[in-house]
Amino acid sequence: MAVLDILTYPDPRLKQVSAPVTDFDEALRAFVADLEETMRAGPGGVGIAAPQVGEFRRIVIVDVSAKPKTPNHGRLVLVNPEILEWDGMVKGREGCLSVPDFTGNVIRAARIRLRAQDEHGEAREYEMEGYEARAVQHEIDHLDGLLFLDRLVSKRHDLFRRKVYAK
Amino acid sequence: MTKQAKWYMLTLVGKDRPGIVAHVTAALYEAGANLGETAMMRLGGNFTIMMMVQFPGSRRELEQAIATETDSLDLTVHIDPIEAHLHAHHEPDVRITVYGADRAGIVARVTGVLAEAGLDILDLESDVAGTAEAPIYVMQIEGRAREGIPALASALEIVRAEGVDAHLEPVETLVG
Ligand SMILES: [Zn+2]
């Protein structure tokens, strides 16, 4: 196990789109263990995506269970994640391990339905809301080369609540 | 830009018109100045901006470097030497909204009660909405709850009892 180096903006690699994982082997699981250790080494990190450590594969880890009174699924390893449904919109403050010393407001879906594989290739579906759903959306953005900086809204932005569904 | 260049807080106030920011920042750039954190606001139709400016000269020289622009745009200029603590943001952990019929003393009352309950204000914006006959006051504060959020919630009960609407929500910054 090892703590990996985190790419920080303006490293252009953070804008790269990651490729799907096809081999669910020991090497993948060893990488997931390193990625998790890297996430837990940072202060307050609740999620991490493989491209943040320079591995352009569709793997994210999220664990918001340390936050009190937050509904969650515990430690989640999401390989090839895909959001199936979005519902509601919530504005919240985000920062990023790859963007030191800056936080800002971002609008995310309040609830999502998600399909992903685990580190053994097993397909799973999750329904999640709130902080955990926000973390997953932030990390999946990394897989598509997007940073929360690409989604900043004004702190005075009016939030109109309406439903959004997947295409 | 050399490391020794000093930092100033440059404040400009004037009548709002198109292109002020572009004109002034171009003059600063041409004079060899470097910008830090800045905030521009339009308050009651007035243009206001505060800029951290790193400049390798005196306060007087900085003032002269932008004089052509500030004179033609009729801007009031104020410059203070400052210490620049960049890359050291404090993150808010609470957001408070206060609103009500506009009345004298509301800001002092609310911020006074909150300060006593341990609030360090990081950001405050207030607005007068409604109509000239029936103005509404709206204030949004972000800060850090030094003595915890429940202490601030109790403090807000006091101003609520005085007829002001106020609510508070924790700010949970996600880092991922
Ligand atoms: Zn991130």
CSV table of C-alpha atoms and ligand atoms in Angstrom, one decimal:
chain,number,residue,atom,x,y,z
A,1,MET,CA,0.0,0.0,0.0
A,2,ALA,CA,1.1,3.5,-0.8
A,3,VAL,CA,-0.1,7.1,-0.7
A,4,LEU,CA,0.0,8.3,-4.3
A,5,ASP,CA,0.8,11.8,-5.6
A,6,ILE,CA,-2.2,13.9,-6.4
A,7,LEU,CA,-2.3,15.9,-9.6
A,8,THR,CA,-3.2,19.5,-9.0
A,9,TYR,CA,-4.7,22.1,-11.4
A,10,PRO,CA,-3.4,23.5,-13.8
A,11,ASP,CA,-2.1,20.0,-14.7
A,12,PRO,CA,-3.8,19.5,-18.1
A,13,ARG,CA,-4.2,15.7,-17.4
A,14,LEU,CA,-7.1,16.6,-15.0
A,15,LYS,CA,-9.1,17.5,-18.1
A,16,GLN,CA,-8.6,14.1,-19.7
A,17,VAL,CA,-11.5,11.6,-20.1
A,18,SER,CA,-10.8,8.3,-18.4
A,19,ALA,CA,-11.3,4.9,-20.0
A,20,PRO,CA,-13.6,2.1,-18.7
A,21,VAL,CA,-12.1,-0.7,-16.6
A,22,THR,CA,-12.2,-4.1,-18.3
A,23,ASP,CA,-9.9,-6.3,-16.2
A,24,PHE,CA,-11.0,-7.0,-12.6
A,25,ASP,CA,-7.7,-8.5,-11.4
A,26,GLU,CA,-5.4,-8.3,-8.4
A,27,ALA,CA,-3.6,-5.3,-10.0
A,28,LEU,CA,-6.9,-3.4,-10.0
A,29,ARG,CA,-7.6,-4.3,-6.4
A,30,ALA,CA,-4.1,-3.3,-5.4
A,31,PHE,CA,-4.6,0.1,-7.1
A,32,VAL,CA,-7.9,0.6,-5.4
A,33,ALA,CA,-6.2,0.0,-2.0
A,34,ASP,CA,-3.6,2.6,-2.8
A,35,LEU,CA,-6.3,5.1,-4.0
A,36,GLU,CA,-8.2,4.6,-0.8
A,37,GLU,CA,-5.1,5.2,1.3
A,38,THR,CA,-4.4,8.3,-0.7
A,39,MET,CA,-8.0,9.6,-0.1
A,40,ARG,CA,-7.8,8.9,3.7
A,41,ALA,CA,-4.3,10.6,3.9
A,42,GLY,CA,-5.8,14.0,3.0
A,43,PRO,CA,-7.6,16.1,5.6
A,44,GLY,CA,-11.3,15.6,5.3
A,45,GLY,CA,-11.3,13.9,1.9
A,46,VAL,CA,-14.6,12.0,1.4
A,47,GLY,CA,-13.9,10.9,-2.2
A,48,ILE,CA,-11.2,10.4,-4.8
A,49,ALA,CA,-11.1,9.6,-8.5
A,50,ALA,CA,-8.4,7.6,-10.2
A,51,PRO,CA,-7.4,10.4,-12.6
A,52,GLN,CA,-6.5,12.5,-9.6
A,53,VAL,CA,-3.5,10.3,-9.2
A,54,GLY,CA,-2.8,10.1,-12.9
A,55,GLU,CA,-4.6,6.8,-13.6
A,56,PHE,CA,-7.1,7.5,-16.4
A,57,ARG,CA,-9.5,4.6,-15.6
A,58,ARG,CA,-13.1,4.9,-14.5
A,59,ILE,CA,-12.7,4.2,-10.8
A,60,VAL,CA,-13.8,6.3,-7.8
A,61,ILE,CA,-14.0,5.8,-4.1
A,62,VAL,CA,-16.4,7.6,-1.8
A,63,ASP,CA,-16.9,7.3,1.9
A,64,VAL,CA,-18.9,9.9,3.8
A,65,SER,CA,-19.6,7.7,6.8
A,66,ALA,CA,-17.4,9.9,9.0
A,67,LYS,CA,-19.9,12.8,8.7
A,68,PRO,CA,-22.4,12.7,11.5
A,69,LYS,CA,-26.1,12.3,10.7
A,70,THR,CA,-25.5,11.8,6.9
A,71,PRO,CA,-27.3,8.9,5.1
A,72,ASN,CA,-24.6,6.8,3.4
A,73,HIS,CA,-23.6,3.4,2.1
A,74,GLY,CA,-20.2,3.4,3.9
A,75,ARG,CA,-17.1,2.7,1.8
A,76,LEU,CA,-18.0,2.6,-1.8
A,77,VAL,CA,-15.7,1.5,-4.6
A,78,LEU,CA,-17.4,2.5,-7.9
A,79,VAL,CA,-15.9,1.1,-11.1
A,80,ASN,CA,-17.4,2.2,-14.4
A,81,PRO,CA,-20.1,4.2,-12.6
A,82,GLU,CA,-23.1,5.5,-14.4
A,83,ILE,CA,-25.8,7.8,-13.1
A,84,LEU,CA,-29.2,6.5,-14.3
A,85,GLU,CA,-31.5,9.1,-12.8
A,86,TRP,CA,-31.2,12.6,-11.3
A,87,ASP,CA,-33.8,14.2,-9.1
A,88,GLY,CA,-33.9,17.6,-7.4
A,89,MET,CA,-31.2,20.3,-7.2
A,90,VAL,CA,-29.2,21.4,-4.3
A,91,LYS,CA,-26.5,24.1,-4.0
A,92,GLY,CA,-23.5,23.2,-1.8
A,93,ARG,CA,-20.0,24.1,-1.2
A,94,GLU,CA,-17.2,22.0,-2.6
A,95,GLY,CA,-13.4,21.8,-2.6
A,96,CYS,CA,-11.1,19.4,-4.3
A,97,LEU,CA,-7.9,17.6,-3.4
A,98,SER,CA,-6.7,18.7,-6.9
A,99,VAL,CA,-7.5,22.4,-6.3
A,100,PRO,CA,-5.8,23.6,-3.1
A,101,ASP,CA,-7.1,26.6,-1.2
A,102,PHE,CA,-10.3,27.3,-3.0
A,103,THR,CA,-13.9,26.3,-2.4
A,104,GLY,CA,-17.1,27.4,-4.1
A,105,ASN,CA,-20.7,26.7,-4.6
A,106,VAL,CA,-21.9,24.0,-7.0
A,107,ILE,CA,-25.4,22.8,-7.9
A,108,ARG,CA,-25.8,19.0,-7.8
A,109,ALA,CA,-28.7,16.6,-8.1
A,110,ALA,CA,-30.2,16.0,-4.6
A,111,ARG,CA,-30.9,12.3,-5.3
A,112,ILE,CA,-29.4,10.0,-7.8
A,113,ARG,CA,-29.7,6.4,-8.9
A,114,LEU,CA,-26.4,4.8,-9.8
A,115,ARG,CA,-25.1,1.7,-11.5
A,116,ALA,CA,-21.5,0.6,-10.9
A,117,GLN,CA,-19.3,-2.4,-10.6
A,118,ASP,CA,-17.3,-3.1,-7.4
A,119,GLU,CA,-13.6,-4.0,-7.5
A,120,HIS,CA,-14.5,-7.6,-8.2
A,121,GLY,CA,-16.6,-6.7,-11.3
A,122,GLU,CA,-19.9,-7.3,-9.6
A,123,ALA,CA,-22.6,-5.0,-10.9
A,124,ARG,CA,-24.5,-3.0,-8.2
A,125,GLU,CA,-27.1,-0.3,-8.1
A,126,TYR,CA,-27.5,2.4,-5.5
A,127,GLU,CA,-29.9,5.0,-4.6
A,128,MET,CA,-28.4,7.9,-2.7
A,129,GLU,CA,-29.1,11.5,-1.6
A,130,GLY,CA,-27.5,14.6,-0.1
A,131,TYR,CA,-23.9,14.7,0.7
A,132,GLU,CA,-23.1,11.2,-0.5
A,133,ALA,CA,-24.8,11.9,-3.8
A,134,ARG,CA,-22.9,15.1,-4.1
A,135,ALA,CA,-19.6,13.3,-3.5
A,136,VAL,CA,-20.3,10.7,-6.2
A,137,GLN,CA,-21.3,13.4,-8.7
A,138,HIS,CA,-18.1,15.3,-7.9
A,139,GLU,CA,-15.9,12.2,-8.4
A,140,ILE,CA,-17.7,11.0,-11.6
A,141,ASP,CA,-17.0,14.5,-13.1
A,142,HIS,CA,-13.3,13.8,-12.6
A,143,LEU,CA,-13.7,10.7,-14.9
A,144,ASP,CA,-15.0,13.0,-17.6
A,145,GLY,CA,-12.3,15.6,-17.2
A,146,LEU,CA,-14.4,18.1,-15.3
A,147,LEU,CA,-13.5,20.0,-12.1
A,148,PHE,CA,-16.0,21.7,-9.7
A,149,LEU,CA,-14.4,24.9,-11.1
A,150,ASP,CA,-16.3,24.1,-14.3
A,151,ARG,CA,-19.6,24.2,-12.4
A,152,LEU,CA,-19.2,27.1,-10.0
A,153,VAL,CA,-22.3,29.2,-9.4
A,154,SER,CA,-22.5,32.6,-7.7
A,155,LYS,CA,-23.1,32.5,-3.9
A,156,ARG,CA,-26.2,34.6,-4.6
A,157,HIS,CA,-27.4,32.3,-7.4
A,158,ASP,CA,-31.2,31.7,-7.1
A,159,LEU,CA,-32.0,28.0,-7.1
A,160,PHE,CA,-35.2,27.0,-8.8
A,161,ARG,CA,-36.2,23.6,-7.8
A,162,ARG,CA,-37.3,21.3,-10.6
A,163,LYS,CA,-36.8,17.7,-11.6
A,164,VAL,CA,-34.1,16.6,-14.0
A,165,TYR,CA,-34.0,13.2,-15.5
A,166,ALA,CA,-31.4,11.2,-17.4
A,167,LYS,CA,-31.8,11.4,-21.2
B,1,MET,CA,7.2,40.4,-10.5
B,2,THR,CA,9.8,40.4,-7.8
B,3,LYS,CA,9.2,38.9,-4.4
B,4,GLN,CA,10.0,42.3,-2.8
B,5,ALA,CA,7.2,44.2,-4.5
B,6,LYS,CA,4.8,45.5,-1.9
B,7,TRP,CA,1.1,44.8,-1.6
B,8,TYR,CA,-1.5,47.5,-1.5
B,9,MET,CA,-5.3,47.5,-1.1
B,10,LEU,CA,-6.7,49.7,-3.9
B,11,THR,CA,-10.2,50.9,-3.4
B,12,LEU,CA,-12.1,52.6,-6.2
B,13,VAL,CA,-15.5,54.2,-5.9
B,14,GLY,CA,-17.5,56.0,-8.5
B,15,LYS,CA,-20.5,56.1,-10.8
B,16,ASP,CA,-21.0,52.8,-12.6
B,17,ARG,CA,-20.3,52.8,-16.3
B,18,PRO,CA,-19.3,50.1,-18.8
B,19,GLY,CA,-15.6,49.0,-18.9
B,20,ILE,CA,-14.3,50.4,-15.6
B,21,VAL,CA,-12.7,47.1,-14.5
B,22,ALA,CA,-11.1,46.5,-18.0
B,23,HIS,CA,-9.7,50.0,-18.1
B,24,VAL,CA,-8.2,50.1,-14.6
B,25,THR,CA,-6.8,46.5,-14.7
B,26,ALA,CA,-5.2,47.2,-18.1
B,27,ALA,CA,-3.5,50.3,-16.6
B,28,LEU,CA,-2.3,48.3,-13.6
B,29,TYR,CA,-1.0,45.5,-15.9
B,30,GLU,CA,1.0,48.0,-18.0
B,31,ALA,CA,2.5,49.5,-14.9
B,32,GLY,CA,3.9,46.1,-13.9
B,33,ALA,CA,1.3,45.5,-11.1
B,34,ASN,CA,0.0,42.1,-10.2
B,35,LEU,CA,-3.5,41.4,-8.8
B,36,GLY,CA,-4.3,39.3,-5.8
B,37,GLU,CA,-7.8,38.8,-4.4
B,38,THR,CA,-10.4,41.3,-5.6
B,39,ALA,CA,-14.1,42.0,-5.1
B,40,MET,CA,-16.3,44.3,-7.2
B,41,MET,CA,-19.8,45.3,-6.1
B,42,ARG,CA,-22.4,47.5,-7.4
B,43,LEU,CA,-23.9,49.2,-4.3
B,44,GLY,CA,-26.9,51.5,-4.9
B,45,GLY,CA,-25.8,52.1,-8.5
B,46,ASN,CA,-22.3,53.0,-7.4
B,47,PHE,CA,-19.3,51.1,-8.7
B,48,THR,CA,-17.0,49.8,-5.9
B,49,ILE,CA,-14.0,47.6,-6.2
B,50,MET,CA,-11.3,46.5,-3.8
B,51,MET,CA,-8.2,44.9,-5.2
B,52,MET,CA,-5.1,43.5,-3.7
B,53,VAL,CA,-2.4,44.9,-5.9
B,54,GLN,CA,1.3,43.9,-5.8
B,55,PHE,CA,3.3,46.8,-7.1
B,56,PRO,CA,7.1,47.5,-7.2
B,57,GLY,CA,6.8,51.1,-6.2
B,58,SER,CA,5.4,53.6,-3.7
B,59,ARG,CA,1.8,54.3,-2.9
B,60,ARG,CA,2.1,57.6,-4.8
B,61,GLU,CA,3.6,55.9,-7.8
B,62,LEU,CA,0.7,53.4,-7.9
B,63,GLU,CA,-1.8,56.2,-7.7
B,64,GLN,CA,0.0,57.9,-10.7
B,65,ALA,CA,0.1,54.7,-12.7
B,66,ILE,CA,-3.7,54.6,-12.9
B,67,ALA,CA,-4.4,58.4,-12.7
B,68,THR,CA,-5.3,58.8,-16.4
B,69,GLU,CA,-8.0,56.1,-16.0
B,70,THR,CA,-9.3,57.1,-12.6
B,71,ASP,CA,-9.4,60.8,-13.6
B,72,SER,CA,-11.3,60.1,-16.9
B,73,LEU,CA,-13.7,57.7,-15.1
B,74,ASP,CA,-14.1,60.1,-12.2
B,75,LEU,CA,-13.2,57.5,-9.6
B,76,THR,CA,-12.3,58.2,-6.0
B,77,VAL,CA,-9.1,56.4,-5.2
B,78,HIS,CA,-7.9,55.0,-1.9
B,79,ILE,CA,-4.7,53.1,-1.3
B,80,ASP,CA,-3.5,51.3,1.8
B,81,PRO,CA,-0.3,49.3,2.2
B,82,ILE,CA,-1.2,45.8,3.5
B,83,GLU,CA,0.2,42.4,4.4
B,84,ALA,CA,-0.9,39.9,1.8
B,85,HIS,CA,-1.9,36.5,3.3
B,86,LEU,CA,-2.7,34.6,0.2
B,87,HIS,CA,-3.2,30.9,0.0
B,88,ALA,CA,-4.7,30.9,3.5
B,89,HIS,CA,-8.4,31.0,3.1
B,90,HIS,CA,-10.7,30.3,6.1
B,91,GLU,CA,-13.6,28.1,5.2
B,92,PRO,CA,-17.0,29.1,6.6
B,93,ASP,CA,-19.0,26.4,8.5
B,94,VAL,CA,-22.2,28.3,8.9
B,95,ARG,CA,-24.5,30.5,6.7
B,96,ILE,CA,-27.0,32.9,8.2
B,97,THR,CA,-29.8,34.7,6.5
B,98,VAL,CA,-31.6,37.5,8.2
B,99,TYR,CA,-34.5,39.5,6.7
B,100,GLY,CA,-37.3,41.7,7.7
B,101,ALA,CA,-38.9,45.1,7.3
B,102,ASP,CA,-36.0,47.6,7.0
B,103,ARG,CA,-35.2,49.4,10.3
B,104,ALA,CA,-32.4,51.3,11.9
B,105,GLY,CA,-29.9,49.3,13.9
B,106,ILE,CA,-30.8,45.8,12.5
B,107,VAL,CA,-27.2,45.0,11.3
B,108,ALA,CA,-25.7,46.2,14.6
B,109,ARG,CA,-28.2,44.2,16.6
B,110,VAL,CA,-27.9,41.0,14.7
B,111,THR,CA,-24.1,41.0,14.3
B,112,GLY,CA,-23.7,42.0,17.9
B,113,VAL,CA,-25.7,39.1,19.2
B,114,LEU,CA,-23.9,36.7,16.8
B,115,ALA,CA,-20.5,38.0,17.8
B,116,GLU,CA,-21.3,37.3,21.4
B,117,ALA,CA,-22.3,33.8,20.5
B,118,GLY,CA,-18.9,33.2,18.8
B,119,LEU,CA,-19.4,34.0,15.2
B,120,ASP,CA,-16.4,35.1,13.1
B,121,ILE,CA,-17.8,36.8,10.0
B,122,LEU,CA,-15.9,35.9,6.8
B,123,ASP,CA,-18.4,37.3,4.3
B,124,LEU,CA,-21.4,39.6,4.7
B,125,GLU,CA,-23.7,41.0,2.1
B,126,SER,CA,-26.8,43.0,2.7
B,127,ASP,CA,-29.4,44.4,0.4
B,128,VAL,CA,-32.4,46.7,0.6
B,129,ALA,CA,-35.3,45.2,-1.4
B,130,GLY,CA,-39.0,45.8,-1.6
B,131,THR,CA,-40.2,49.2,-2.6
B,132,ALA,CA,-39.3,52.8,-1.4
B,133,GLU,CA,-42.5,52.8,0.6
B,134,ALA,CA,-42.0,49.3,2.1
B,135,PRO,CA,-38.3,48.4,2.1
B,136,ILE,CA,-37.2,44.9,3.0
B,137,TYR,CA,-33.8,44.3,4.5
B,138,VAL,CA,-32.0,41.1,3.5
B,139,MET,CA,-28.6,40.1,5.0
B,140,GLN,CA,-26.5,37.0,4.2
B,141,ILE,CA,-23.6,36.1,6.4
B,142,GLU,CA,-21.0,33.3,6.1
B,143,GLY,CA,-18.7,32.6,9.0
B,144,ARG,CA,-17.2,30.3,11.5
B,145,ALA,CA,-19.0,29.3,14.6
B,146,ARG,CA,-16.2,29.4,17.2
B,147,GLU,CA,-18.5,28.1,20.0
B,148,GLY,CA,-20.5,25.8,17.8
B,149,ILE,CA,-23.6,26.2,15.8
B,150,PRO,CA,-26.2,25.6,18.6
B,151,ALA,CA,-24.8,28.7,20.3
B,152,LEU,CA,-25.6,30.8,17.2
B,153,ALA,CA,-29.0,29.2,16.9
B,154,SER,CA,-29.9,30.3,20.4
B,155,ALA,CA,-28.6,33.8,19.6
B,156,LEU,CA,-30.9,34.0,16.6
B,157,GLU,CA,-33.8,33.1,18.8
B,158,ILE,CA,-33.3,36.4,20.5
B,159,VAL,CA,-33.5,38.5,17.3
B,160,ARG,CA,-36.4,36.4,16.1
B,161,ALA,CA,-38.3,37.3,19.2
B,162,GLU,CA,-37.7,40.9,18.2
B,163,GLY,CA,-39.6,40.4,15.0
B,164,VAL,CA,-36.7,39.7,12.5
B,165,ASP,CA,-36.8,36.6,10.4
B,166,ALA,CA,-33.5,34.7,10.7
B,167,HIS,CA,-32.3,31.2,9.8
B,168,LEU,CA,-29.1,29.4,9.9
B,169,GLU,CA,-27.7,26.4,8.1
B,170,PRO,CA,-24.4,24.6,8.5
B,171,VAL,CA,-22.0,24.8,5.5
B,172,GLU,CA,-20.5,21.4,4.9
B,173,THR,CA,-17.7,21.8,2.4
B,174,LEU,CA,-17.2,18.6,0.4
B,175,VAL,CA,-13.6,17.8,-0.4
B,176,GLY,CA,-13.1,15.1,-3.0
C,1,ZN,ZN,-12.1,16.6,-6.8
